[in-house]
Each structure stands twice: as C-alpha cells, then as structure tokens.
Short mmCIF file of C-alpha atoms in Angstrom, two decimals:
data_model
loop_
_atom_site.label_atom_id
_atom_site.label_comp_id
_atom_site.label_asym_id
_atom_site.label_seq_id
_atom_site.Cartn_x
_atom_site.Cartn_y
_atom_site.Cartn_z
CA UNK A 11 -24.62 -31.71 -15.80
CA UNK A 12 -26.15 -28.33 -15.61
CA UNK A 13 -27.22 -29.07 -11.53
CA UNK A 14 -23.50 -30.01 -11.09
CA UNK A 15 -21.80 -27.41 -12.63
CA UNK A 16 -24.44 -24.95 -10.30
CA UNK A 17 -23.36 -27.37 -7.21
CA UNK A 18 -19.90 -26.88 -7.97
CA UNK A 19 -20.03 -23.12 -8.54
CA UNK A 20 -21.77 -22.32 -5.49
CA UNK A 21 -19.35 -24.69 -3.37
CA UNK A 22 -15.89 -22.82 -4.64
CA UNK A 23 -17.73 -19.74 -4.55
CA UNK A 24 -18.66 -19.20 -1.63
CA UNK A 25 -20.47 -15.77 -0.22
CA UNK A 26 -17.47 -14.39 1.93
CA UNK A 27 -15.13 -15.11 -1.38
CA UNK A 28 -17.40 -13.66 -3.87
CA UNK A 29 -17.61 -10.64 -1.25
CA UNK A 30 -13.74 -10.82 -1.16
CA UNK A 31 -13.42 -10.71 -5.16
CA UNK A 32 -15.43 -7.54 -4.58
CA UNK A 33 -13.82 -5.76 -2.32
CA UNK A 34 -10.14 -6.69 -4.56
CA UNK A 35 -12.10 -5.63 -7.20
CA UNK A 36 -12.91 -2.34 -5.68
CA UNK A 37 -9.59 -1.91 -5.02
CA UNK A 38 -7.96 -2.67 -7.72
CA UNK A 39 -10.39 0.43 -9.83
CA UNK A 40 -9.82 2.56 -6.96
CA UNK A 41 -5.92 1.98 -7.55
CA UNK A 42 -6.01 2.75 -11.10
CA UNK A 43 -8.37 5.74 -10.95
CA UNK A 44 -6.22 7.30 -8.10
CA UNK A 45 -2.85 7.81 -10.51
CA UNK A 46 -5.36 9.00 -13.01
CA UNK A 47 -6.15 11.35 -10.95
CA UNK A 48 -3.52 12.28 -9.25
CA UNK A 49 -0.98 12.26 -12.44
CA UNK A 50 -3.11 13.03 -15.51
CA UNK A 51 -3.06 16.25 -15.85
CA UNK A 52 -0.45 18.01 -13.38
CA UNK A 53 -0.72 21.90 -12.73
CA UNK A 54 1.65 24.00 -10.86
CA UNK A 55 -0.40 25.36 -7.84
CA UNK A 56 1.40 28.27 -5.56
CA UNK A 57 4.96 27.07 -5.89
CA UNK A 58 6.53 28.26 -3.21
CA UNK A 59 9.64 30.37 -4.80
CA UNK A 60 11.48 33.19 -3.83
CA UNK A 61 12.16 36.41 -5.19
CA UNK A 62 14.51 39.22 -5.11
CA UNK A 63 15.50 42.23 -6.82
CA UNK A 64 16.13 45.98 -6.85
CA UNK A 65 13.76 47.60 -4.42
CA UNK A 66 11.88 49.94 -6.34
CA UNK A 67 10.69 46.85 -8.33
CA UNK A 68 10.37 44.21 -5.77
CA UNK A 69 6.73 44.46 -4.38
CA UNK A 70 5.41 44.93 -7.62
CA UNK A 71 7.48 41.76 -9.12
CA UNK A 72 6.32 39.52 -6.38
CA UNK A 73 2.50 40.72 -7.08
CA UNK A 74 2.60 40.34 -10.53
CA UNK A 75 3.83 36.31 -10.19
CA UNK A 76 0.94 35.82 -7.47
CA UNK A 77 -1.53 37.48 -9.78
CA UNK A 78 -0.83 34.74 -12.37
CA UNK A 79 -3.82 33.26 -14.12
CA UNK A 80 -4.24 29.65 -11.97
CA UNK A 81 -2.34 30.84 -9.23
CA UNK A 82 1.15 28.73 -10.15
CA UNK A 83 3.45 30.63 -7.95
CA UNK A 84 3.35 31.68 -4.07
CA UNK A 85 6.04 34.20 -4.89
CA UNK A 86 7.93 35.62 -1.39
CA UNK A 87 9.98 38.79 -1.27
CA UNK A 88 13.60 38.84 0.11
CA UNK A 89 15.86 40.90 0.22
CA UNK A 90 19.22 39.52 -1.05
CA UNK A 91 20.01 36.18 -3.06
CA UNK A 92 21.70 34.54 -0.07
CA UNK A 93 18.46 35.30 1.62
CA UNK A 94 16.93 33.22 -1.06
CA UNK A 95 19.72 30.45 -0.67
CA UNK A 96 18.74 30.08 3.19
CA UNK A 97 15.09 29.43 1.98
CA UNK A 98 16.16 26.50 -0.10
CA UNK A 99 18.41 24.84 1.87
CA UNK A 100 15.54 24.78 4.74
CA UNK A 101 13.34 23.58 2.30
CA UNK A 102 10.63 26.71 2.99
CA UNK A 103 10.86 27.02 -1.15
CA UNK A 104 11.34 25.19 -4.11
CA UNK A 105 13.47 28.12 -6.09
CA UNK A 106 14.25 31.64 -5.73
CA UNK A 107 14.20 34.17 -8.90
CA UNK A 108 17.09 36.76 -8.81
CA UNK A 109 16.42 39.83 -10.86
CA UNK A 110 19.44 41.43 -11.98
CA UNK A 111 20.05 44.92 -11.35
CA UNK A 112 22.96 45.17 -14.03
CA UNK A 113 22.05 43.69 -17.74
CA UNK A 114 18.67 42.27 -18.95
CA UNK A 115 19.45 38.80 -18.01
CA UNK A 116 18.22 37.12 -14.70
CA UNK A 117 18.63 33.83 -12.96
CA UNK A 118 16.09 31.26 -11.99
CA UNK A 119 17.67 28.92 -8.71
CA UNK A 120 15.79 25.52 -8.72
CA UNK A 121 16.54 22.42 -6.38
CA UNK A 122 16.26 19.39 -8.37
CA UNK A 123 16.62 17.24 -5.30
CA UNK A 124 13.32 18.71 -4.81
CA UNK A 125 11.67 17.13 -7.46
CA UNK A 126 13.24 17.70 -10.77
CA UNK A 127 9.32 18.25 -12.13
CA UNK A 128 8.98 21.49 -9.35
CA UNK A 129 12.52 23.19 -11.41
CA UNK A 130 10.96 22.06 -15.10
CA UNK A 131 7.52 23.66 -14.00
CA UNK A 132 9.15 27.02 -13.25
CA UNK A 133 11.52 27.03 -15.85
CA UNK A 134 7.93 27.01 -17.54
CA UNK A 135 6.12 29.37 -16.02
CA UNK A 136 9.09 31.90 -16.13
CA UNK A 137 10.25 31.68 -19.64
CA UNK A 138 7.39 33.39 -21.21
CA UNK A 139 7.07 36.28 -18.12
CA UNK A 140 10.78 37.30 -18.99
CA UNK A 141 10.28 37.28 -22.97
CA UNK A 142 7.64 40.01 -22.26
CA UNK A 143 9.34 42.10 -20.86
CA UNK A 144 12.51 40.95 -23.67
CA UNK A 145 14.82 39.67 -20.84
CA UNK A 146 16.29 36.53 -20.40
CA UNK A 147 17.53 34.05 -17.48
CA UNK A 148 19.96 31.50 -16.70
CA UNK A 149 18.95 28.40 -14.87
CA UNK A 150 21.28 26.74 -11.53
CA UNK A 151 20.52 23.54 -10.25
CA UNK A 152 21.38 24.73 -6.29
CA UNK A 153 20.48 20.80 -5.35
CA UNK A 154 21.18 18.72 -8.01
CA UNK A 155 20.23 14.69 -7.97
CA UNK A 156 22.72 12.49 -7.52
CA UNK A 157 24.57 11.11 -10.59
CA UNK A 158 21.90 7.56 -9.60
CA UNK A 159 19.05 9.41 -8.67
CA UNK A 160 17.04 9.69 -12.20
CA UNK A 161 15.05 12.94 -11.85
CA UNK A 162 15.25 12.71 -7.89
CA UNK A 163 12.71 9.85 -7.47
CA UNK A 164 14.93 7.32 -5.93
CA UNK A 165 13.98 8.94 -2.47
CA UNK A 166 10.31 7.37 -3.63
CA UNK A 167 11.38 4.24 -4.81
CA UNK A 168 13.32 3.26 -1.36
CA UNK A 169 10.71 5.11 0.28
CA UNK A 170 8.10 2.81 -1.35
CA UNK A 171 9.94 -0.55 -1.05
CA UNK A 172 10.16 0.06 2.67
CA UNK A 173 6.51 0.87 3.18
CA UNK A 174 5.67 -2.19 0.95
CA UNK A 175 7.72 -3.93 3.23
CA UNK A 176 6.65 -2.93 6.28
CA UNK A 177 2.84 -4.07 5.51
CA UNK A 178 3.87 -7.13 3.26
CA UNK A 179 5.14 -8.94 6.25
CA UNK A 180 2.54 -8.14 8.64
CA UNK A 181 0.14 -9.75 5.90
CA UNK A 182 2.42 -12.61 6.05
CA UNK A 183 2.04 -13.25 9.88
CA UNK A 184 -1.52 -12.51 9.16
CA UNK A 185 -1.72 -15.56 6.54
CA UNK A 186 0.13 -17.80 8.88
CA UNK A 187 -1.04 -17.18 12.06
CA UNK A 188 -4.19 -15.80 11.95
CA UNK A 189 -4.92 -12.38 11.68
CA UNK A 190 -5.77 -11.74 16.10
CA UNK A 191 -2.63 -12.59 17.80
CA UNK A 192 -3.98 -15.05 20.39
CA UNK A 193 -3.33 -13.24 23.75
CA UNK A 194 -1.15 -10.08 24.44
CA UNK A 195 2.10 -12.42 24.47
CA UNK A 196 1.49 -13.60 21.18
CA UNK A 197 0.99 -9.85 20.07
CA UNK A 198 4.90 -9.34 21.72
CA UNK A 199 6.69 -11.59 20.05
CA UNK A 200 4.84 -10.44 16.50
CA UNK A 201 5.67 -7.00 17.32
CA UNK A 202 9.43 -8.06 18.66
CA UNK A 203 9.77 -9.91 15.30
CA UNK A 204 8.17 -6.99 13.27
CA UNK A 205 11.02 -4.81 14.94
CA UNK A 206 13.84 -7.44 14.06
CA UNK A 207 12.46 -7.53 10.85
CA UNK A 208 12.50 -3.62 10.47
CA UNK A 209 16.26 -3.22 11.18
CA UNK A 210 17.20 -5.18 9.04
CA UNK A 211 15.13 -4.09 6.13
CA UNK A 212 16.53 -0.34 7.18
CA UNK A 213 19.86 -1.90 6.59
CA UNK A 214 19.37 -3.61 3.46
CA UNK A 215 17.72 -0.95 1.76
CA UNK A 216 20.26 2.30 2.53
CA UNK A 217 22.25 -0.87 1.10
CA UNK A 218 21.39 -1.56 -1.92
CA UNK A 219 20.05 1.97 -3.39
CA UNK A 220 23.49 3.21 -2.43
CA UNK A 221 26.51 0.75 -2.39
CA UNK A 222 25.11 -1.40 -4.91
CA UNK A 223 23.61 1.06 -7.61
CA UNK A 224 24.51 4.58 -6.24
CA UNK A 225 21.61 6.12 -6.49
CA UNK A 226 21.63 7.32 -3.22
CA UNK A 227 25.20 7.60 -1.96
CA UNK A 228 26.25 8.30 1.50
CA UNK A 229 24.21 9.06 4.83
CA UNK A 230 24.11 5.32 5.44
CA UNK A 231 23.53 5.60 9.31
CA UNK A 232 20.48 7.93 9.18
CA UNK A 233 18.88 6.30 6.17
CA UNK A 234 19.22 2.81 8.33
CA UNK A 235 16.86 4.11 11.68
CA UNK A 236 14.40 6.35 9.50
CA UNK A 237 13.95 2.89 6.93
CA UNK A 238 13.91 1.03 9.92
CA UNK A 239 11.02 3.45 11.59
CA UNK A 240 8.87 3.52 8.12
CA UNK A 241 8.43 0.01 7.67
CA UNK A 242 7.73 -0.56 12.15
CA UNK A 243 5.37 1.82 11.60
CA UNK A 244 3.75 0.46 8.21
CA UNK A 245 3.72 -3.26 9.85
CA UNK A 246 2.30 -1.92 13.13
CA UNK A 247 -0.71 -0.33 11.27
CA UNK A 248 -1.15 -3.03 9.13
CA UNK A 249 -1.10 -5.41 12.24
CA UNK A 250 -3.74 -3.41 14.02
CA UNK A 251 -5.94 -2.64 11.71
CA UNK A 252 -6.14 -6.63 10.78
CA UNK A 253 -5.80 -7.78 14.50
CA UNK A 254 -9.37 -5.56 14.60
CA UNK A 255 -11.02 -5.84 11.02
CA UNK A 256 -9.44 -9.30 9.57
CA UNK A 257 -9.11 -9.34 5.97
CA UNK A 258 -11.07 -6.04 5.71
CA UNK A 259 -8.02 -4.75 7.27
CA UNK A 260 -5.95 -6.00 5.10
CA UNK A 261 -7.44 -4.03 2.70
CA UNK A 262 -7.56 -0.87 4.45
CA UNK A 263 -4.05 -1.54 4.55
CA UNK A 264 -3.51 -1.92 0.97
CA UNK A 265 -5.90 1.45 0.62
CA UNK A 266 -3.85 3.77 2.44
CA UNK A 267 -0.54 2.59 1.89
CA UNK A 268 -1.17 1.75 -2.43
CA UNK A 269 -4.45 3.45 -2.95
CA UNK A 270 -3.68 6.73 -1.56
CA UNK A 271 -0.56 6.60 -0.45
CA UNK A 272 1.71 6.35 -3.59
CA UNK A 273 0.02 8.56 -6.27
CA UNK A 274 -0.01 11.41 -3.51
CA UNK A 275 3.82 10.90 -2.26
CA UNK A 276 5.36 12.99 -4.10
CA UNK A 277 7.46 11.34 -5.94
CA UNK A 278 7.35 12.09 -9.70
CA UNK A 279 5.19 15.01 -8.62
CA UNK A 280 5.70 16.81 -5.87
CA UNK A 281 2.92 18.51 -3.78
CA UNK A 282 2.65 21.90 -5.94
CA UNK A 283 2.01 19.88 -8.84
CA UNK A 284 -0.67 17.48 -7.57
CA UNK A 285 -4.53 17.76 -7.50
CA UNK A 286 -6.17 19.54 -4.05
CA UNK A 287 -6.77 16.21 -2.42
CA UNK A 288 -3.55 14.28 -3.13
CA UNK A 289 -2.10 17.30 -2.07
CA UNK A 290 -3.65 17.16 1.09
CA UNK A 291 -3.46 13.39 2.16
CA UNK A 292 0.66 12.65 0.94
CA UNK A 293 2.04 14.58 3.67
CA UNK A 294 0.09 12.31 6.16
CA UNK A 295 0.77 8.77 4.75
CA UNK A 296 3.95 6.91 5.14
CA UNK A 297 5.06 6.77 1.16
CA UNK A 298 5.09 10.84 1.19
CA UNK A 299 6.50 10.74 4.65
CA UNK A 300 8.89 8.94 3.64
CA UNK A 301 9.61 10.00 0.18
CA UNK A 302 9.54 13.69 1.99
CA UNK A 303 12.26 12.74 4.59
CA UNK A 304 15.15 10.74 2.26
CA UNK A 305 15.14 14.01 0.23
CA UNK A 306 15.48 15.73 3.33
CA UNK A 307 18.21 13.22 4.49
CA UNK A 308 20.36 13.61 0.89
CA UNK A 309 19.88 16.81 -0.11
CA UNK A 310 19.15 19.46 2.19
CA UNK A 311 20.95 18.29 5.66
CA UNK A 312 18.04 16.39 7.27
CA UNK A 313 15.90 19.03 6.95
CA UNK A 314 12.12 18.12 7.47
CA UNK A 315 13.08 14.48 8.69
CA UNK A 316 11.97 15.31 12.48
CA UNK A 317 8.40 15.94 11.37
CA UNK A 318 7.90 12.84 9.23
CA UNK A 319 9.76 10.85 11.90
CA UNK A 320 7.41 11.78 14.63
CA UNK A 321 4.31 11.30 12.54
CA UNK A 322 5.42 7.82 11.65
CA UNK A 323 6.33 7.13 15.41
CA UNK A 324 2.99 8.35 16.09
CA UNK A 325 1.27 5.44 13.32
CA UNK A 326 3.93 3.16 15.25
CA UNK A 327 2.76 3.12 18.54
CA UNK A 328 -1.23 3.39 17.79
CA UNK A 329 -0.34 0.46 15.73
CA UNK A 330 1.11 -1.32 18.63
CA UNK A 331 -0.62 -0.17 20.97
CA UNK A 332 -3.79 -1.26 18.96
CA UNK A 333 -2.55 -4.65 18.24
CA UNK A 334 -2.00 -5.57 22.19
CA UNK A 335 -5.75 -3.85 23.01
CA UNK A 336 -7.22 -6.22 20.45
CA UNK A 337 -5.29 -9.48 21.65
CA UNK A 338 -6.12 -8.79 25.19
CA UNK A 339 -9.95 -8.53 24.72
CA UNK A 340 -10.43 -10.85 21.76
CA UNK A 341 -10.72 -14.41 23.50
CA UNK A 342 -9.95 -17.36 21.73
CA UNK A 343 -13.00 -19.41 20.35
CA UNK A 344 -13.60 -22.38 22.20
CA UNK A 345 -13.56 -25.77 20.72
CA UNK A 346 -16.99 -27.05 20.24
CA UNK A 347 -16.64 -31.06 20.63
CA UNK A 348 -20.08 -32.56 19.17
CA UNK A 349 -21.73 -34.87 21.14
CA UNK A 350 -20.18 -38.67 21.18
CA UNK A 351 -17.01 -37.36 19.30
CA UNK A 352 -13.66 -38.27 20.94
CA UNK A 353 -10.92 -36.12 20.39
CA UNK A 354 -8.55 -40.04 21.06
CA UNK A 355 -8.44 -41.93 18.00
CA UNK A 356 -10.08 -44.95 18.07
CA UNK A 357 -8.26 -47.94 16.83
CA UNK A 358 -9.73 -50.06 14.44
#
C-alpha cells in the first residue's frame, strides 16, 4: 500500500509540476507581500502643490512647507491663483494653497480626480500648519470625481480589467496552441487576432464603466483606442515573453502586470503616497500607465495620455516584434518515429 501510494505520488507529481507549484507559490507570497508593502502604511512624500500669497510672505511660506518633518510637500511658488489653476489642469500639481491677503482664512484647491487620497492627505498636512498660526481654510474640489467614480478609482478598475485582459487571452492562445507560434505566419494571425481582440475589448470597456454604470461618463472615442492600445500591448508582452520562456513567461507575465503592476498603479494611492520603489516602477507598467492616462482622459483634457500612450506602444511593438523573432528561429521538433512503428493503422 505504502509502495503504491509513493508510485502514485511520484507519477502525478512530477518534477516540472512540483517546480511549477513553486514558482505559483512564489508568486502568490510575492503578490500578497507587494500590497503590504505598497499600501500598509501610506506617507505623503513631496506632494507636488502650489502656493501663492502676498509677496513679502511667499518665499518664506513655500520654505517653511518644504522644511516639513518627512518631507510631505514639494511646495512651488506662483504668483497668482490662476497661476496655480494652470498647474492643475496640466497636471504639474496635485493642489495649490492660496493665502489670503484680506481675513485670516485661506483656501486649500485639491483635484480629486487626482486621487481623492492626494486632497485628504493635504487637507491633513495643512490643517494643523494653519491652526498655528490661528487661521483657517476652506477646501474646493477644482476636479471633482464623477458622480460613479467612488473616490476616483474607476480610472484603475477599467485600467486594470483591460490589462488583465490583454494578458488573459494571450495565456489562452498559449494553453491552446502552444506557447511558440509555429513559424512567423502562425505568429501573424495570433497577433492579427490579438488586435481584433483588443478593439473590441476597448469598446466594451469605455462601454460598460460609462453607459451602463456611469462611472465614467463621456469621452467614449478616446477611451476606445487608448483601451484598445493597453490590452495590444499587455497581450503582445505576454506573447513574447512566453513565445521565449514558456510557462516561466507566463509568470513573468503575471509578475509585472499583478505582482508589481497593480499595488504601484496608483490607484487608491497615488504616487506621493506610495513607498520609494512602487513609486518608481507604476509609472513604467501598464496598470499605472493606464490608470495615469483615463484620469488624464476624464478629468484634465487628455493631459499626460501622449506619454503613457507611447510607452505602451513601445511594450507593443517589442512584444511583437519579439514574438515573430522567436517563431522564426524556433524550429518545430521533429517527429521521432521508433523503429518498426507505422504511423498507418494496421487492421486487425
């Protein structure tokens, strides 16, 4: 019994799939421990914000926020509030604090489309700066979320679906075919079919977060080519990197896109908020390129889409490009017929 059960064990577990149950495994820990990291403890870091008020007090104003303990604010001196407006609405700041030169009480300009966390963390840092010096603010929401988007993160949820997408049915072609496309041809038509697929994914998506809950109403036509460029350029990654690891590339895949990729997007923490390396990898990966750009889209005029839209066109065509290169240098295996085998049948 004992021999059998040791026979059996060692026959459904093979090597390669207890080496497989690793690497998930692996993956899985590295998954949970990077939104631990990433979310457990978030702390404003230079904020980008700026600041105006009456001259003789501005300079020392803006060095006082930057000399904060922890460094929460990169405070910027301008010189009027529409100055500070501009800023916003090209996305070079997240607020803009307007001293008032006529009664005690100032205002505090967030952008909730932002990030609603970005205008909560200022309101924050500001409130006990102004009851030192026993004045007082007001707080305007100069972008505020839609009436659907919850605390501006449906940007990152459509964001997210799309890059889930985008790699989900490459590792379906994978699964079916065989991760190498055999020959370039075969690499075409994947990549032809990834594209098909990609449109209408775009579609659907600026679809259903906006005509069917409203979360994100209006700008159908650019939200359809940017979703349809973030999940090309997820599947064409994904495709490359398994047309030249295999499985391992599936979960490089997974590591980039899940791993890394969504705890550092930005999406119920922005950048400011987020640990030095999360804060350094989202702007690179498609979930905070993409979160980065549908805020851009809604809120603030399509400002900031152009640069996410050429990084993604740039994982795009390495992806395809890399897919095609594999296929034409990987050779099908040849079929090994042992020795008096017949590949005809022989009738009985």
């Amino acid at each position: 019994m004992k021999a059998g059960f040791l026979h059996e064990l060692r026959d459904g577990v093979t090597p390669r799939a207890g080496a497989l149950l690793l690497a998930v495994l692996a993956l899985q820990l590295g998954f949970i421990a990077s939104y631990f990291g990433a979310f457990h403890e978030p702390t404003p870091h230079r904020i980008p914000v700026a600041v105006t008020a009456p001259a003789p007090a501005l300079t020392e104003l803006v060095d006082r926020l930057n000399s904060l303990p922890g460094a929460p604010l990169d405070a910027r001196a301008v010189p009027s509030e529409e100055s500070a407006r501009r800023m916003i609405d090209r996305r070079e700041v997240y607020g803009a604090f307007v001293v008032s030169a006529q009664d005690a009480t100032d205002r505090l300009i967030i952008a909730s489309g932002a990030g609603a966390s970005v205008g909560q963390a200022l309101v924050q840092i500001f409130t006990p700066l102004e009851d030192q010096q026993e004045r007082a603010f007001t707080t305007e929401d100069a972008k505020p979320a839609q009436l659907g988007d919850a605390r501006g993160l449906s940007g990152f949820h459509l964001a997210l679906g799309w890059v889930v997408g985008g790699y989900l049915v490459a590792i379906a072609v994978s699964a079916s075919k065989g991760s190498r496309p055999a020959n370039p041809r075969r690499a075409l038509v994947r990549l032809g079919s990834l594209l098909a697929y990609a449109l209408l994914a775009g579609i659907g998506g600026a679809l259903v977060s906006g005509a069917a809950f409203g979360a994100i109403d209006g700008h159908l036509g650019r939200l359809w080519w940017f979703g349809a460029l973030l999940v090309f350029a997820s599947g064409c990654c994904t495709m490359a990197l398994q047309a030249a690891f295999g499985y391992v590339g599936t979960g490089l895949a997974v590591l980039l896109f899940v791993v890394l990729g969504c705890p550092s997007a930005g999406g119920a923490y922005p950048a400011p908020l987020l640990p030095p390396f999360w804060r350094a990898v989202g702007p690179w990966l498609p979930p905070g390129l993409g979160t980065e750009a549908i805020r851009g889209i809604v809120y603030f005029d399509s400002v900031g889409v152009g640069r996410s839209a050429l990084i993604l066109a740039g994982y795009a065509l390495t992806g395809a490009v890399g897919t095609l290169v594999v296929a034409r240098i990987t050779r099908p295996r040849p079929v090994v017929i042992p020795p008096n085998r017949s590949l005809v049948p022989v009738s009985r």
